[in-house]
mmCIF file of C-alpha atoms in Angstrom:
data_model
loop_
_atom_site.group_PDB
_atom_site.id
_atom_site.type_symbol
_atom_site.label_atom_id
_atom_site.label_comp_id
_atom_site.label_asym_id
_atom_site.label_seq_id
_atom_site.Cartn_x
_atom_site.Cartn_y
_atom_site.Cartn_z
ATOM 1 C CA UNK A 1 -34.304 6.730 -18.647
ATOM 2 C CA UNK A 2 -30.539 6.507 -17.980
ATOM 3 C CA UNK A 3 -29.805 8.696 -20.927
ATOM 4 C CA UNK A 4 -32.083 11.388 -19.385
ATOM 5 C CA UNK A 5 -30.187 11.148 -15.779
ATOM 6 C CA UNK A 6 -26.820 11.451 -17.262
ATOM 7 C CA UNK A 7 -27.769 14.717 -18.823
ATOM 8 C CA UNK A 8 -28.529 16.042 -15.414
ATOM 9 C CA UNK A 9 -25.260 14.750 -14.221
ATOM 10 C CA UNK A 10 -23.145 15.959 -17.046
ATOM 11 C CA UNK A 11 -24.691 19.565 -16.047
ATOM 12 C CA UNK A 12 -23.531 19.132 -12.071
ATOM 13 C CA UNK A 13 -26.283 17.675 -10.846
ATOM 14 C CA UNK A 14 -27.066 15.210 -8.435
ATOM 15 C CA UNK A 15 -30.023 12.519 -8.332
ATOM 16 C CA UNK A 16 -32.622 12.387 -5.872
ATOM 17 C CA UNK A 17 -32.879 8.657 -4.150
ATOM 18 C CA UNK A 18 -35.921 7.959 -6.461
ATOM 19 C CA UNK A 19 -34.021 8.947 -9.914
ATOM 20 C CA UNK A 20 -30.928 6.765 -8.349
ATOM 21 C CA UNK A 21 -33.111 3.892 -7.365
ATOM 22 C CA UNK A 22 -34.687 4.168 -11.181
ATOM 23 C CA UNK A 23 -30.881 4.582 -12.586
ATOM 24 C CA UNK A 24 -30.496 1.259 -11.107
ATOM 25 C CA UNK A 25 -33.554 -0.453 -12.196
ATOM 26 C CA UNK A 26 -32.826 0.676 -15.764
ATOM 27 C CA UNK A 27 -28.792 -0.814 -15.826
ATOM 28 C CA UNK A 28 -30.752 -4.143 -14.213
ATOM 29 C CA UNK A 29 -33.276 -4.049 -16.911
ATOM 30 C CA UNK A 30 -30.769 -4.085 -19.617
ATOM 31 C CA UNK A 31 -32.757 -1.283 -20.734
ATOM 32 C CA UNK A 32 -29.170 0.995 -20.150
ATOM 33 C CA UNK A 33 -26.327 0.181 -22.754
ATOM 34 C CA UNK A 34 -22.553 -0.469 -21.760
ATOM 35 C CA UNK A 35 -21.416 3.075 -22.424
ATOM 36 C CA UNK A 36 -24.028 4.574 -20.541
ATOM 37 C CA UNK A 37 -23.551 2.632 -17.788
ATOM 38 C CA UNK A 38 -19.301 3.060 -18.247
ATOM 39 C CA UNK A 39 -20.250 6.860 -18.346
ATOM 40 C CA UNK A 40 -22.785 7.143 -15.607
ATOM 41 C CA UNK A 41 -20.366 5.081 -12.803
ATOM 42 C CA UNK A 42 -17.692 7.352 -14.265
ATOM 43 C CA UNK A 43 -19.840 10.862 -13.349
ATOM 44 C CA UNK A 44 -20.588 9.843 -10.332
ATOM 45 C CA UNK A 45 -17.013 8.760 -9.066
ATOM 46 C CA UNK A 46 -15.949 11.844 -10.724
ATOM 47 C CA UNK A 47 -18.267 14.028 -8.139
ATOM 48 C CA UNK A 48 -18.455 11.477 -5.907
ATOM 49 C CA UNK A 49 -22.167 9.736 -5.211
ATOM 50 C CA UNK A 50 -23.917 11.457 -2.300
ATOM 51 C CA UNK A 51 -25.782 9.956 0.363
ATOM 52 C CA UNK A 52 -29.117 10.430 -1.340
ATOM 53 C CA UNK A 53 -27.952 8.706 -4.616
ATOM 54 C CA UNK A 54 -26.204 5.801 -2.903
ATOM 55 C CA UNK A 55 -29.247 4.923 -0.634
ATOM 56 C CA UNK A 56 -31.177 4.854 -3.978
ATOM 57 C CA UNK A 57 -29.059 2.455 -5.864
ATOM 58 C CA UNK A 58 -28.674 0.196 -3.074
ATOM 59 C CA UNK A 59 -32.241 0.334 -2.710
ATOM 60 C CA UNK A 60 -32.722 -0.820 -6.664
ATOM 61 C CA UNK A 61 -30.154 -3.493 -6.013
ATOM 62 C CA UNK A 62 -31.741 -4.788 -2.839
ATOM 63 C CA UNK A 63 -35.087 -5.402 -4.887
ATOM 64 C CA UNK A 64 -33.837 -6.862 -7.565
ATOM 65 C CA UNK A 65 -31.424 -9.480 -6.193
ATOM 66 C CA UNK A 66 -32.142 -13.337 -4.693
ATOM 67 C CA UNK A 67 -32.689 -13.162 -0.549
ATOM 68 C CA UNK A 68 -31.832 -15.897 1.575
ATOM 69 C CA UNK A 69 -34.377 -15.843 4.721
ATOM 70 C CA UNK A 70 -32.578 -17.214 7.624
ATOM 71 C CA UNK A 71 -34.201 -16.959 11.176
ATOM 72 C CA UNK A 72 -31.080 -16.173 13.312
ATOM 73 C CA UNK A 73 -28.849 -13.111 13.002
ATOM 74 C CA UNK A 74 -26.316 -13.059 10.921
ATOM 75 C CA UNK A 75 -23.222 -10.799 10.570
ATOM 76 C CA UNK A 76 -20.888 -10.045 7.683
ATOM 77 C CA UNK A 77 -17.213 -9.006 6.621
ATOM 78 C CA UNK A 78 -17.676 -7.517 2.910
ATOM 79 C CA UNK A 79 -15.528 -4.448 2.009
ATOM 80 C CA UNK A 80 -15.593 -2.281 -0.616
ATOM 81 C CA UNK A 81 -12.022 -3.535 -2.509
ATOM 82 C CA UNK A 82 -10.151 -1.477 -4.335
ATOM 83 C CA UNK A 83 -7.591 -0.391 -1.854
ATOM 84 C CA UNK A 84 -4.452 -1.908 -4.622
ATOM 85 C CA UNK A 85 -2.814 -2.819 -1.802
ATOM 86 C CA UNK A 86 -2.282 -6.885 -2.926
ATOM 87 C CA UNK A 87 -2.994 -7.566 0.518
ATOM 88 C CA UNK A 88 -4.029 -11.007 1.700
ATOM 89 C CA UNK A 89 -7.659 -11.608 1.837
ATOM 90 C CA UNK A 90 -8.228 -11.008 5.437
ATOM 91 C CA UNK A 91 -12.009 -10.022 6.377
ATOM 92 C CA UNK A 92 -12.354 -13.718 4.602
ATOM 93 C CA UNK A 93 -9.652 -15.100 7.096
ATOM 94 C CA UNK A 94 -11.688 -13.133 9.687
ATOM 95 C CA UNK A 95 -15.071 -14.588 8.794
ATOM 96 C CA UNK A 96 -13.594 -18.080 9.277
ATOM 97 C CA UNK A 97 -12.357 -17.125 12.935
ATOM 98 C CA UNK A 98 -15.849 -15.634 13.744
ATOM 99 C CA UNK A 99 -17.843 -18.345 12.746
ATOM 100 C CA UNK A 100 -15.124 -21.046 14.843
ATOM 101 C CA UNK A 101 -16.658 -18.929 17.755
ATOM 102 C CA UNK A 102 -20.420 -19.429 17.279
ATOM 103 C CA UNK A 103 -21.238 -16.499 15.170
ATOM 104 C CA UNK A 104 -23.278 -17.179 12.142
ATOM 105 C CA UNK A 105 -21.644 -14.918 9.064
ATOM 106 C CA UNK A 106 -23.368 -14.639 6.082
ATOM 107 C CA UNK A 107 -19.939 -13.664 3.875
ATOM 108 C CA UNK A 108 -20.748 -11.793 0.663
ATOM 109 C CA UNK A 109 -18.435 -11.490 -2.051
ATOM 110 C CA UNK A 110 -17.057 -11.784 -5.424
ATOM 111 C CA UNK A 111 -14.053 -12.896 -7.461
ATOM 112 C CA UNK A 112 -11.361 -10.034 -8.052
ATOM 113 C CA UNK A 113 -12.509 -7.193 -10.028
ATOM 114 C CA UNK A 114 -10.046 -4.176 -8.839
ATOM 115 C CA UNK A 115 -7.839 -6.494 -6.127
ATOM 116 C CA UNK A 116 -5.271 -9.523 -6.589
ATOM 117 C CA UNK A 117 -7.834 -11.629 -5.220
ATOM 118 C CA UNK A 118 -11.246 -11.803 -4.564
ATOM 119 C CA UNK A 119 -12.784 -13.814 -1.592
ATOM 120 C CA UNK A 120 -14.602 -16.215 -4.027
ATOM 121 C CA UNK A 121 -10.761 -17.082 -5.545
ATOM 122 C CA UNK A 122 -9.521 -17.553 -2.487
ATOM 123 C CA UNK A 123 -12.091 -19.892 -1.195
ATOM 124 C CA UNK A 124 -11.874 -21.568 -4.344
ATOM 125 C CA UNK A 125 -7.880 -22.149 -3.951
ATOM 126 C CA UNK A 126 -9.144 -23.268 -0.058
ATOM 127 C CA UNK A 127 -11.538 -26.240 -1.204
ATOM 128 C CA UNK A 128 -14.177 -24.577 0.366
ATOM 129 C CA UNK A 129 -17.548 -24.571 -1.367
ATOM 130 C CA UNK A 130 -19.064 -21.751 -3.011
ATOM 131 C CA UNK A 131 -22.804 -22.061 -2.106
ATOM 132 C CA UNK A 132 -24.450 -22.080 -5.208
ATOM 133 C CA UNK A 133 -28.760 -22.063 -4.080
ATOM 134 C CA UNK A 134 -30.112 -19.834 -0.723
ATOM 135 C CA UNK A 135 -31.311 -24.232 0.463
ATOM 136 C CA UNK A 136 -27.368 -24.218 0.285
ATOM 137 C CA UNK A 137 -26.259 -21.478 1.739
ATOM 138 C CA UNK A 138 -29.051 -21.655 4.583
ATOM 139 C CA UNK A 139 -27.920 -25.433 5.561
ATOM 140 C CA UNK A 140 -24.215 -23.804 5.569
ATOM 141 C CA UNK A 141 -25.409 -21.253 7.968
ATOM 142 C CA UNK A 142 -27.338 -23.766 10.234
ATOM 143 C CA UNK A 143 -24.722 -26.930 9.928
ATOM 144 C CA UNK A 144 -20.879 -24.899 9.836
ATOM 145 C CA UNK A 145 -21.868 -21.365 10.901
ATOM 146 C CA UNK A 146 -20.690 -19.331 7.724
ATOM 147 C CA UNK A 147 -22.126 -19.774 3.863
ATOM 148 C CA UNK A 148 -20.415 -17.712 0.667
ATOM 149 C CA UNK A 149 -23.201 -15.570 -0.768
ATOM 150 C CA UNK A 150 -21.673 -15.272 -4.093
ATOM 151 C CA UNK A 151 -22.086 -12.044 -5.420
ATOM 152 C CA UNK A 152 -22.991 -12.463 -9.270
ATOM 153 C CA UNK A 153 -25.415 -15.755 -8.112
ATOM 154 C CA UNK A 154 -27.409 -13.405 -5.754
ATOM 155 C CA UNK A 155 -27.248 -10.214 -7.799
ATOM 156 C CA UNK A 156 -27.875 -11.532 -11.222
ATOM 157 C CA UNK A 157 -29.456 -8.819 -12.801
ATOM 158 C CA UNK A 158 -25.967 -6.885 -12.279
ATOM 159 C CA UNK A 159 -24.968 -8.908 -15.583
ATOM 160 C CA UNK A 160 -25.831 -5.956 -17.131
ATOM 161 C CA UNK A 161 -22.942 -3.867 -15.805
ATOM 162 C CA UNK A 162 -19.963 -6.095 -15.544
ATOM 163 C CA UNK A 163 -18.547 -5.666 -18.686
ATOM 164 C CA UNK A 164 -18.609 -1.822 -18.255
ATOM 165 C CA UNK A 165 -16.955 -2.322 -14.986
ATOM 166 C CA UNK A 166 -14.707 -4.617 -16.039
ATOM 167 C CA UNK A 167 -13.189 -2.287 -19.076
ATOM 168 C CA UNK A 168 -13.004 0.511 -16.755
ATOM 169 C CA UNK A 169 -11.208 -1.447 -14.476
ATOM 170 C CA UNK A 170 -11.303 1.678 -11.424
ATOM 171 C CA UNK A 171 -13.181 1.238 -8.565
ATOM 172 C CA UNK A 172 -17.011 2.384 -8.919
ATOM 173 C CA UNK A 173 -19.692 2.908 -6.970
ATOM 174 C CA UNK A 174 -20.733 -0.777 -7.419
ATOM 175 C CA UNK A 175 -17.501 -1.416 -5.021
ATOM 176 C CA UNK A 176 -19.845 0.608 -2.249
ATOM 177 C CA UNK A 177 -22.791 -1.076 -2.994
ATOM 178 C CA UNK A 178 -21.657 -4.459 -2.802
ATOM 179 C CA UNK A 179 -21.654 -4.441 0.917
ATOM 180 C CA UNK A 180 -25.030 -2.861 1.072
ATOM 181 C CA UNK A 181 -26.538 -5.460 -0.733
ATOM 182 C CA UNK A 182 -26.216 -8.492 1.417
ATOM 183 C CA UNK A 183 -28.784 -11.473 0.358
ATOM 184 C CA UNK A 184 -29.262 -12.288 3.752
ATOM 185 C CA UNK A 185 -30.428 -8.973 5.076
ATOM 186 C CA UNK A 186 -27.132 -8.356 7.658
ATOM 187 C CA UNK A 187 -27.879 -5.620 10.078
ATOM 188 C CA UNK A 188 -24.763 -6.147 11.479
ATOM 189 C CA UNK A 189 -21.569 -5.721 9.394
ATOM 190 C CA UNK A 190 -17.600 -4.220 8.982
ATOM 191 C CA UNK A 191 -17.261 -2.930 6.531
ATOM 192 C CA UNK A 192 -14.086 -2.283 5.173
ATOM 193 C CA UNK A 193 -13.423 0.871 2.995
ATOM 194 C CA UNK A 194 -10.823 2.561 0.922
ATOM 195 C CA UNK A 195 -11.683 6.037 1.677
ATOM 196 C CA UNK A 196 -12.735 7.330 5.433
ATOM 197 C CA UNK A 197 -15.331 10.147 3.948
ATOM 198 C CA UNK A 198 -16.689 7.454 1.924
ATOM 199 C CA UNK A 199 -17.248 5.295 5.379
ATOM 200 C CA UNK A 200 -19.216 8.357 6.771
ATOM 201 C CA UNK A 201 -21.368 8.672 3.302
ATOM 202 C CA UNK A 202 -22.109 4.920 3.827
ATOM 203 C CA UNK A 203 -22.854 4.808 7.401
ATOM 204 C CA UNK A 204 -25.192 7.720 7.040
ATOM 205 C CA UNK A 205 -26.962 5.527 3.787
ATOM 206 C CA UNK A 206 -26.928 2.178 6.026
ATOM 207 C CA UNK A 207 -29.156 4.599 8.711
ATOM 208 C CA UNK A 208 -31.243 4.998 5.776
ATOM 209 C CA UNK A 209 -31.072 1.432 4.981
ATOM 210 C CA UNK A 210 -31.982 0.505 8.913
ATOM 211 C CA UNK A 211 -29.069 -1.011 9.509
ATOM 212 C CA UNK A 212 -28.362 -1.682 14.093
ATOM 213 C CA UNK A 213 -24.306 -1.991 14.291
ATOM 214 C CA UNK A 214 -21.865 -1.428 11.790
ATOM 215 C CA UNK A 215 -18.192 -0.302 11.736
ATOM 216 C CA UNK A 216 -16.868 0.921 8.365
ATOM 217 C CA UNK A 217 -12.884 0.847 8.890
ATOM 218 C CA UNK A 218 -9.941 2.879 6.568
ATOM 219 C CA UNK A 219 -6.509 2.518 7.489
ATOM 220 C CA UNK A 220 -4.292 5.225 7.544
ATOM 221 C CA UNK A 221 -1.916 3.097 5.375
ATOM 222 C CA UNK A 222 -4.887 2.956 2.494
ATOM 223 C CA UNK A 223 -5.720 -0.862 3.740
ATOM 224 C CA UNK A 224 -10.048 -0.954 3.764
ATOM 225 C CA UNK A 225 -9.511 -3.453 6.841
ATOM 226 C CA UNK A 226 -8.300 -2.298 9.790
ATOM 227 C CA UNK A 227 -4.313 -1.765 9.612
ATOM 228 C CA UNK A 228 -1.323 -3.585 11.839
ATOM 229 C CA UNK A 229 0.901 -0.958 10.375
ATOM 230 C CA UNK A 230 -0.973 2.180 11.570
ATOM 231 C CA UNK A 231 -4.198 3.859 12.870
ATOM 232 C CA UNK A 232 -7.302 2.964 11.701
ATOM 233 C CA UNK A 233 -10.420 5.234 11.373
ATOM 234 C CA UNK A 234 -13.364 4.074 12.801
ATOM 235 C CA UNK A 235 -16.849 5.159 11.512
ATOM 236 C CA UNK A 236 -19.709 3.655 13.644
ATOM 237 C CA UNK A 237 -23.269 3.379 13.398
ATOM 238 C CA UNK A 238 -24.668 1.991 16.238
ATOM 239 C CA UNK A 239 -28.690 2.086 17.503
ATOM 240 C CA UNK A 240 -29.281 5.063 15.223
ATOM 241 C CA UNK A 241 -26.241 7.542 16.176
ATOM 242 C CA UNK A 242 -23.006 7.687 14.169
ATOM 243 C CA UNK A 243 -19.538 8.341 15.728
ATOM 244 C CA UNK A 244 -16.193 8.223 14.623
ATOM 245 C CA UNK A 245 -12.770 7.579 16.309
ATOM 246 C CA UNK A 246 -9.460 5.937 15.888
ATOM 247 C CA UNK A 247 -7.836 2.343 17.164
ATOM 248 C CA UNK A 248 -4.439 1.736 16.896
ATOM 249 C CA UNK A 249 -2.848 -1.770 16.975
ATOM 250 C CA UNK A 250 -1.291 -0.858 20.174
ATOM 251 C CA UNK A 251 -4.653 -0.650 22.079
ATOM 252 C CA UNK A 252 -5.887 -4.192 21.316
ATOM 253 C CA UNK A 253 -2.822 -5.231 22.631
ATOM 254 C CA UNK A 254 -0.878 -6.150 19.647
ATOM 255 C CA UNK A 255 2.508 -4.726 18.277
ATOM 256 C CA UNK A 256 2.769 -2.716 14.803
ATOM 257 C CA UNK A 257 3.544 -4.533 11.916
ATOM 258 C CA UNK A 258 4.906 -4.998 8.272
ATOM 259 C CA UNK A 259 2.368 -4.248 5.261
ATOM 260 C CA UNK A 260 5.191 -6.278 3.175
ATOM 261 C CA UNK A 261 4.311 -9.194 5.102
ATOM 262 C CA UNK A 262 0.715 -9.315 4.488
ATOM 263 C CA UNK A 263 0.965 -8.904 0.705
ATOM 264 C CA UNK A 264 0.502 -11.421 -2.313
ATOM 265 C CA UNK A 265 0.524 -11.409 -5.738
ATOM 266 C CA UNK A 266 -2.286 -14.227 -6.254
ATOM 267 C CA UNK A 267 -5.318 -16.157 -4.944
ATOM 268 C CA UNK A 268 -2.951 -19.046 -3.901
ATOM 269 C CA UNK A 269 -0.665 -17.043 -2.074
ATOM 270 C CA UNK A 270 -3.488 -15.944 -0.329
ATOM 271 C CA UNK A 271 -4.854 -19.060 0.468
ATOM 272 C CA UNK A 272 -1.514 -20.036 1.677
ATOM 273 C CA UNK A 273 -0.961 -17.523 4.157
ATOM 274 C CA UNK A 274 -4.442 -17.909 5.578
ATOM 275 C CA UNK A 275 -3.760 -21.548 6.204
ATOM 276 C CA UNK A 276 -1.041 -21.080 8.274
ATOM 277 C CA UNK A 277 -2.770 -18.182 10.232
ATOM 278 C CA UNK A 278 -5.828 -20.569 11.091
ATOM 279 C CA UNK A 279 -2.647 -23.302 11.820
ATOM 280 C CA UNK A 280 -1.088 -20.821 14.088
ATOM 281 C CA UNK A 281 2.301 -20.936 11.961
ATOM 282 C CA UNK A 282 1.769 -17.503 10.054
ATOM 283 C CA UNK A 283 3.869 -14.552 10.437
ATOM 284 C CA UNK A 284 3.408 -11.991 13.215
ATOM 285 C CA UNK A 285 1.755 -9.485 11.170
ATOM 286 C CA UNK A 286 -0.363 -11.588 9.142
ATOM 287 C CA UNK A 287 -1.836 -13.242 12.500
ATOM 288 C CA UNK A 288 -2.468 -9.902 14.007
ATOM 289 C CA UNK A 289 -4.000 -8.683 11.061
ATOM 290 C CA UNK A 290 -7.025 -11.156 11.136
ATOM 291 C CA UNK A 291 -7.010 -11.125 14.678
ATOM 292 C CA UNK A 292 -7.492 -7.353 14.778
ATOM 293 C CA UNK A 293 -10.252 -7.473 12.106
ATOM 294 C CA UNK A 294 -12.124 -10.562 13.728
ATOM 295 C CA UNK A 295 -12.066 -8.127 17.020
ATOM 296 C CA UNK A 296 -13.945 -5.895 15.303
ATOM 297 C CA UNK A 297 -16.540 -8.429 13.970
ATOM 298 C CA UNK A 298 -17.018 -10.132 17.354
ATOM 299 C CA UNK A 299 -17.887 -6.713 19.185
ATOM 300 C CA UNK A 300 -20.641 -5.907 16.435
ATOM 301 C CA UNK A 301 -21.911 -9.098 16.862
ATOM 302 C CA UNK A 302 -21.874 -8.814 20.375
ATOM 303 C CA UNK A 303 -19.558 -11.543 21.371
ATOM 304 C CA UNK A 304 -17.272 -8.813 22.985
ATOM 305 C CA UNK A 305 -17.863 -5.806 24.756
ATOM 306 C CA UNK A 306 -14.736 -3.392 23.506
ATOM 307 C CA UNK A 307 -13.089 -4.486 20.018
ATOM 308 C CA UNK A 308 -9.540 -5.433 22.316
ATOM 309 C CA UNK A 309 -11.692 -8.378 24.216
ATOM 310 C CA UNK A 310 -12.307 -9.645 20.807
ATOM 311 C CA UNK A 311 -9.158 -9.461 19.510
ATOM 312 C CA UNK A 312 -8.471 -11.747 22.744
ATOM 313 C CA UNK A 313 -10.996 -13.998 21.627
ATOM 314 C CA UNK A 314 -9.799 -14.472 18.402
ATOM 315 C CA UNK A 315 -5.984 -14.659 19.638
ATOM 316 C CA UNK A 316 -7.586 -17.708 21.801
ATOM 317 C CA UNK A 317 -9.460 -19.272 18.823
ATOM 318 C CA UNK A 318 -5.918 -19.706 16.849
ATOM 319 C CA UNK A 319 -4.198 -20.988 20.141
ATOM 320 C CA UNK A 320 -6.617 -23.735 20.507
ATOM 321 C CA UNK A 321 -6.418 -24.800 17.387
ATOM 322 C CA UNK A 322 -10.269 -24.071 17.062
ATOM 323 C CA UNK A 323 -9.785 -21.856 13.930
ATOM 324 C CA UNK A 324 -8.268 -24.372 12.259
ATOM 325 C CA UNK A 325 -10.826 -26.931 12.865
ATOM 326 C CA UNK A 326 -13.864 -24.718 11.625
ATOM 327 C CA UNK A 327 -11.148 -24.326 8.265
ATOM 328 C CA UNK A 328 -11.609 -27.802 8.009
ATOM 329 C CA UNK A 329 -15.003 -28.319 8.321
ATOM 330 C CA UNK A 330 -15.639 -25.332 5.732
ATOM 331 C CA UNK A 331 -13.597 -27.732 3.378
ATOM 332 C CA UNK A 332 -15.736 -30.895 3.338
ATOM 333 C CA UNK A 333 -19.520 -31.074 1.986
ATOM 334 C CA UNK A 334 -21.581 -33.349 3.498
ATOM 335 C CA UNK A 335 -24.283 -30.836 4.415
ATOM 336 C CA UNK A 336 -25.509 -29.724 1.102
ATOM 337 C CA UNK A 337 -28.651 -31.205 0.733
ATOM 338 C CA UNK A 338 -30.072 -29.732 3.806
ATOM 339 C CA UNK A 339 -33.258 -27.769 2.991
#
């Protein structure tokens, strides 16, 4: 099956969502070998995957991989990666902020595949448990307010395609799927992504996908979060309609920073500089960083009303030492057996 689809890609071609969605279910099968699968994720990032294809693959990934079925909403802060910036692992740092403020947040994620660190290293390096069953990750949810969906748990049948990925160590379209593939069904998400058209190829495939509120963020500095150093553009989808604009730093009330002093060269550096933001102690930029990015979470998850009252929010959930108190709580375990 996959041999037949690369032929029509190798002649310019693109799939139609059912020949993507059956792409997938072939690499998942282990009915595709490595260098077909190496070759087809090259094609397509190559052309670049269209709308039709990526709403196909996430589809095949969606009904392949482990659900969790949880009974309140939940939001989440999974980007694409692959911006090779080294920057600190800050939708993580915002997910912790979020879910000090009564927002449950499923967070998706992986160890490092194209970054310095993934958000399952940096947890790791944190003491904070990986949840390893949906019982887990539910009782998470209900007891602390976030749970780790980790990535290759939840998605198991993507076996299949991480040694291809690994060996051709560029980003791939499995980097845009990840965040389309959330085990506990998020219809609220940011997103962050390297690329801005990519955000509006998404957005228009998370329509498809029914997805309510999401914000897919690039910043103008190449960060996928939303930058301290620059502009950031915005792609929103929102009840249906899609619209894009620009925040600056400046707007949410915060000053421009350094992208120096946000960068790391490892998962414990990471961890370190997250503590100190959840302590209050961190750098100016880091703080604002996280603060800017939890903004954005708390308006789609409508705790704010404009992305600056969030930032506020967050701002106030580091003064009162509130952050740092749901960091601790994410450290210790006594909630596991919850079913």
């Amino acid at each position: 099956m996959l041999k037949q689809l690369l032929a029509k890609c190798i002649e310019g071609y693109s799939l139609s969502e059912q020949e993507a969605y059956d792409a997938m279910i072939a690499i998942m099968s282990g009915e595709a070998t490595e260098s077909q699968i190496a070759s087809f994720l090259s094609i397509l990032r190559l052309r670049g995957e269209t709308v039709d294809e990526l709403t196909g693959l996430a589809r095949g990934m969606r009904s392949q991989m482990l659900r969790i079925e949880y009974d309140e909403e939940v939001i989440d802060t999974c980007g694409t990666g692959g911006d090779e910036k080294r920057t600190f692992n800050i939708s993580t740092a915002a997910a912790i902020i979020v879910s000090s403020l009564g927002v449950k947040v499923a967070k998706h994620g992986n160890r490092a595949v194209s970054s310095t660190s993934g958000s399952a290293d940096v947890l790791e390096q944190l003491g904070i448990h990986i949840q390893g069953t949906p019982q887990e990750a539910k009782a998470a949810l209900k007891t602390k307010g976030l749970a780790f969906l980790f990535a290759p748990f939840y998605h198991a049948a993507m076996k299949h395609a991480a040694a291809p990925r690994k060996e051709i160590g560029f980003r791939t379209a499995f980097n845009l799927l990840g965040p389309l593939a959330n085990p506990a069904g998020c219809k609220r998400q940011v997103i962050g992504v390297y690329s801005t058209a990519y955000a509006e190829k998404l957005a228009e495939t998370l329509k498809r996908l029914g997805s309510s509120h999401v914000v897919l963020v690039t910043g103008r500095d190449g960060l996928d979060e939303c930058s301290i150093t620059t502009e950031t553009d915005i792609v929103e989808l929102k009840d249906g309609n899609i619209r894009r604009f620009v925040v600056t730093p400046e707007e949410c009330g915060l000053p421009r920073g350094r992208l120096e002093d946000i960068q790391v060269y490892n998962a414990s550096q990471s961890a370190a500089l997250l503590r100190t933001v959840m302590a209050g102690t961190a750098n100016e930029s880091a703080e604002n960083i996280v603060c800017l990015n939890a903004g954005v979470a708390l308006y789609i998850a409508q705790k704010a009303s404009t992305i600056h009252e969030g930032v506020k929010l967050a701002k106030e959930a580091i003064r009162t030492k509130r952050a740092l108190a749901q960091l601790h709580r994410l450290q210790t375990r006594e909630v596991e057996n919850y079913a």
